[in-house]
PDB file of C-alpha atoms in Angstrom:
ATOM      1  CA  UNK A   1       4.623  -7.739  10.842  1.00 65.00           C
ATOM      2  CA  UNK A   2       7.011  -4.810  11.066  1.00 86.00           C
ATOM      3  CA  UNK A   3       5.831  -3.085   7.891  1.00 87.00           C
ATOM      4  CA  UNK A   4       8.117  -0.054   8.079  1.00 87.00           C
ATOM      5  CA  UNK A   5      11.144  -2.317   8.428  1.00 87.00           C
ATOM      6  CA  UNK A   6      10.020  -4.697   5.653  1.00 89.00           C
ATOM      7  CA  UNK A   7       9.291  -1.933   3.131  1.00 92.00           C
ATOM      8  CA  UNK A   8      12.061   0.547   3.990  1.00 91.00           C
ATOM      9  CA  UNK A   9      14.302  -0.869   1.246  1.00 92.00           C
ATOM     10  CA  UNK A  10      12.025   0.794  -1.325  1.00 93.00           C
ATOM     11  CA  UNK A  11      12.189   4.289   0.162  1.00 95.00           C
ATOM     12  CA  UNK A  12      13.114   6.725  -2.603  1.00 95.00           C
ATOM     13  CA  UNK A  13      12.025   4.341  -5.364  1.00 95.00           C
ATOM     14  CA  UNK A  14       9.050   4.351  -7.718  1.00 95.00           C
ATOM     15  CA  UNK A  15       6.036   2.252  -6.778  1.00 95.00           C
ATOM     16  CA  UNK A  16       2.776   1.602  -8.610  1.00 95.00           C
ATOM     17  CA  UNK A  17      -0.543   1.649  -6.778  1.00 94.00           C
ATOM     18  CA  UNK A  18      -3.734  -0.063  -7.972  1.00 93.00           C
ATOM     19  CA  UNK A  19      -7.030   0.363  -6.109  1.00 91.00           C
ATOM     20  CA  UNK A  20      -9.777  -2.012  -7.207  1.00 90.00           C
ATOM     21  CA  UNK A  21     -13.446  -1.402  -6.415  1.00 88.00           C
ATOM     22  CA  UNK A  22     -14.862  -4.842  -5.651  1.00 84.00           C
ATOM     23  CA  UNK A  23     -18.432  -3.507  -5.566  1.00 79.00           C
ATOM     24  CA  UNK A  24     -18.157  -2.429  -9.203  1.00 75.00           C
ATOM     25  CA  UNK A  25     -19.756   0.943  -8.493  1.00 70.00           C
ATOM     26  CA  UNK A  26     -16.842   3.159  -9.497  1.00 68.00           C
ATOM     27  CA  UNK A  27     -14.957   3.215 -12.783  1.00 66.00           C
ATOM     28  CA  UNK A  28     -11.653   1.352 -12.810  1.00 68.00           C
ATOM     29  CA  UNK A  29      -8.929   3.766 -11.763  1.00 75.00           C
ATOM     30  CA  UNK A  30      -5.672   3.919 -13.667  1.00 85.00           C
ATOM     31  CA  UNK A  31      -2.617   2.739 -11.739  1.00 90.00           C
ATOM     32  CA  UNK A  32      -0.846   5.576  -9.950  1.00 91.00           C
ATOM     33  CA  UNK A  33       2.949   5.754 -10.033  1.00 94.00           C
ATOM     34  CA  UNK A  34       4.612   7.629  -7.239  1.00 93.00           C
ATOM     35  CA  UNK A  35       7.918   7.938  -5.454  1.00 95.00           C
ATOM     36  CA  UNK A  36       7.842   6.400  -1.985  1.00 95.00           C
ATOM     37  CA  UNK A  37       9.192   9.110   0.310  1.00 96.00           C
ATOM     38  CA  UNK A  38       8.229   7.796   3.745  1.00 95.00           C
ATOM     39  CA  UNK A  39       6.303   5.001   5.446  1.00 95.00           C
ATOM     40  CA  UNK A  40       4.477   5.512   8.715  1.00 94.00           C
ATOM     41  CA  UNK A  41       2.039   3.325  10.647  1.00 94.00           C
ATOM     42  CA  UNK A  42      -0.973   5.202  12.041  1.00 94.00           C
ATOM     43  CA  UNK A  43      -1.228   5.636  15.808  1.00 93.00           C
ATOM     44  CA  UNK A  44      -4.056   3.090  16.023  1.00 93.00           C
ATOM     45  CA  UNK A  45      -1.955   0.609  13.943  1.00 91.00           C
ATOM     46  CA  UNK A  46      -4.849   0.230  11.465  1.00 92.00           C
ATOM     47  CA  UNK A  47      -3.228   1.934   8.436  1.00 94.00           C
ATOM     48  CA  UNK A  48       0.110   2.152   6.702  1.00 94.00           C
ATOM     49  CA  UNK A  49       0.641   5.667   5.387  1.00 96.00           C
ATOM     50  CA  UNK A  50       2.754   5.694   2.216  1.00 95.00           C
ATOM     51  CA  UNK A  51       3.954   9.244   1.583  1.00 96.00           C
ATOM     52  CA  UNK A  52       4.484  10.565  -1.941  1.00 93.00           C
ATOM     53  CA  UNK A  53       5.726  13.909  -0.574  1.00 92.00           C
ATOM     54  CA  UNK A  54       5.910  15.636   2.796  1.00 91.00           C
ATOM     55  CA  UNK A  55       2.137  16.101   3.121  1.00 93.00           C
ATOM     56  CA  UNK A  56       0.351  13.655   0.787  1.00 94.00           C
ATOM     57  CA  UNK A  57       0.001   9.977   1.547  1.00 94.00           C
ATOM     58  CA  UNK A  58      -2.021   6.932   0.655  1.00 93.00           C
ATOM     59  CA  UNK A  59      -3.487   5.066   3.645  1.00 94.00           C
ATOM     60  CA  UNK A  60      -3.423   1.295   3.158  1.00 94.00           C
ATOM     61  CA  UNK A  61      -5.557  -0.648   5.670  1.00 93.00           C
ATOM     62  CA  UNK A  62      -3.773  -3.256   7.773  1.00 92.00           C
ATOM     63  CA  UNK A  63      -6.392  -5.903   8.560  1.00 82.00           C
ATOM     64  CA  UNK A  64      -4.379  -8.904   9.688  1.00 83.00           C
ATOM     65  CA  UNK A  65      -2.693 -11.658   7.698  1.00 84.00           C
ATOM     66  CA  UNK A  66      -5.941 -12.905   6.178  1.00 87.00           C
ATOM     67  CA  UNK A  67      -6.480  -9.527   4.438  1.00 92.00           C
ATOM     68  CA  UNK A  68      -2.977  -8.021   4.127  1.00 94.00           C
ATOM     69  CA  UNK A  69       0.002  -9.773   2.547  1.00 94.00           C
ATOM     70  CA  UNK A  70       3.411  -9.102   1.039  1.00 93.00           C
ATOM     71  CA  UNK A  71       4.376 -11.417  -1.817  1.00 91.00           C
ATOM     72  CA  UNK A  72       7.759 -11.449  -3.590  1.00 90.00           C
ATOM     73  CA  UNK A  73       8.363 -12.992  -7.013  1.00 87.00           C
ATOM     74  CA  UNK A  74      10.617 -12.546 -10.041  1.00 85.00           C
ATOM     75  CA  UNK A  75       8.355  -9.697 -11.206  1.00 81.00           C
ATOM     76  CA  UNK A  76       8.853  -7.763  -7.964  1.00 87.00           C
ATOM     77  CA  UNK A  77       7.074  -7.482  -4.647  1.00 93.00           C
ATOM     78  CA  UNK A  78       3.376  -6.769  -4.154  1.00 95.00           C
ATOM     79  CA  UNK A  79       1.646  -5.541  -1.019  1.00 95.00           C
ATOM     80  CA  UNK A  80      -2.021  -6.564  -1.197  1.00 96.00           C
ATOM     81  CA  UNK A  81      -4.608  -5.385   1.285  1.00 96.00           C
ATOM     82  CA  UNK A  82      -8.367  -5.897   1.202  1.00 94.00           C
ATOM     83  CA  UNK A  83     -10.721  -3.487   2.944  1.00 92.00           C
ATOM     84  CA  UNK A  84     -13.846  -5.646   3.185  1.00 89.00           C
ATOM     85  CA  UNK A  85     -16.111  -2.896   4.573  1.00 88.00           C
ATOM     86  CA  UNK A  86     -15.247  -0.442   1.778  1.00 87.00           C
ATOM     87  CA  UNK A  87     -15.064  -3.262  -0.811  1.00 90.00           C
ATOM     88  CA  UNK A  88     -11.653  -2.050  -2.011  1.00 91.00           C
ATOM     89  CA  UNK A  89      -8.479  -3.990  -2.750  1.00 93.00           C
ATOM     90  CA  UNK A  90      -5.170  -2.132  -2.666  1.00 94.00           C
ATOM     91  CA  UNK A  91      -2.172  -3.486  -4.583  1.00 95.00           C
ATOM     92  CA  UNK A  92       1.182  -1.741  -4.332  1.00 95.00           C
ATOM     93  CA  UNK A  93       3.911  -2.956  -6.700  1.00 95.00           C
ATOM     94  CA  UNK A  94       7.523  -2.484  -5.592  1.00 93.00           C
ATOM     95  CA  UNK A  95      10.575  -3.042  -7.770  1.00 80.00           C
ATOM     96  CA  UNK A  96       8.691  -3.173 -11.057  1.00 67.00           C
TER      97      UNK A  96
END
């Protein structure tokens, strides 16, 4: 999937990021709201870097269609990505 192309419509808008610890070892983190400044795919194509400013970004793993999906509904669009090795699930809400 061409992630940069698919998600570029939300550049400059607010997004909400949830990171869930599936192992249950860490406390539940509060959702993080940020402005999406830039999207970049890492050189190895393994991560989508979602920039909140010129230097800070969140790296979302891209693990194939079975672990990474983009779902649109009336409530908005959600990017969901599961990092099985780290036991983390990333959910990014667009257009909320």
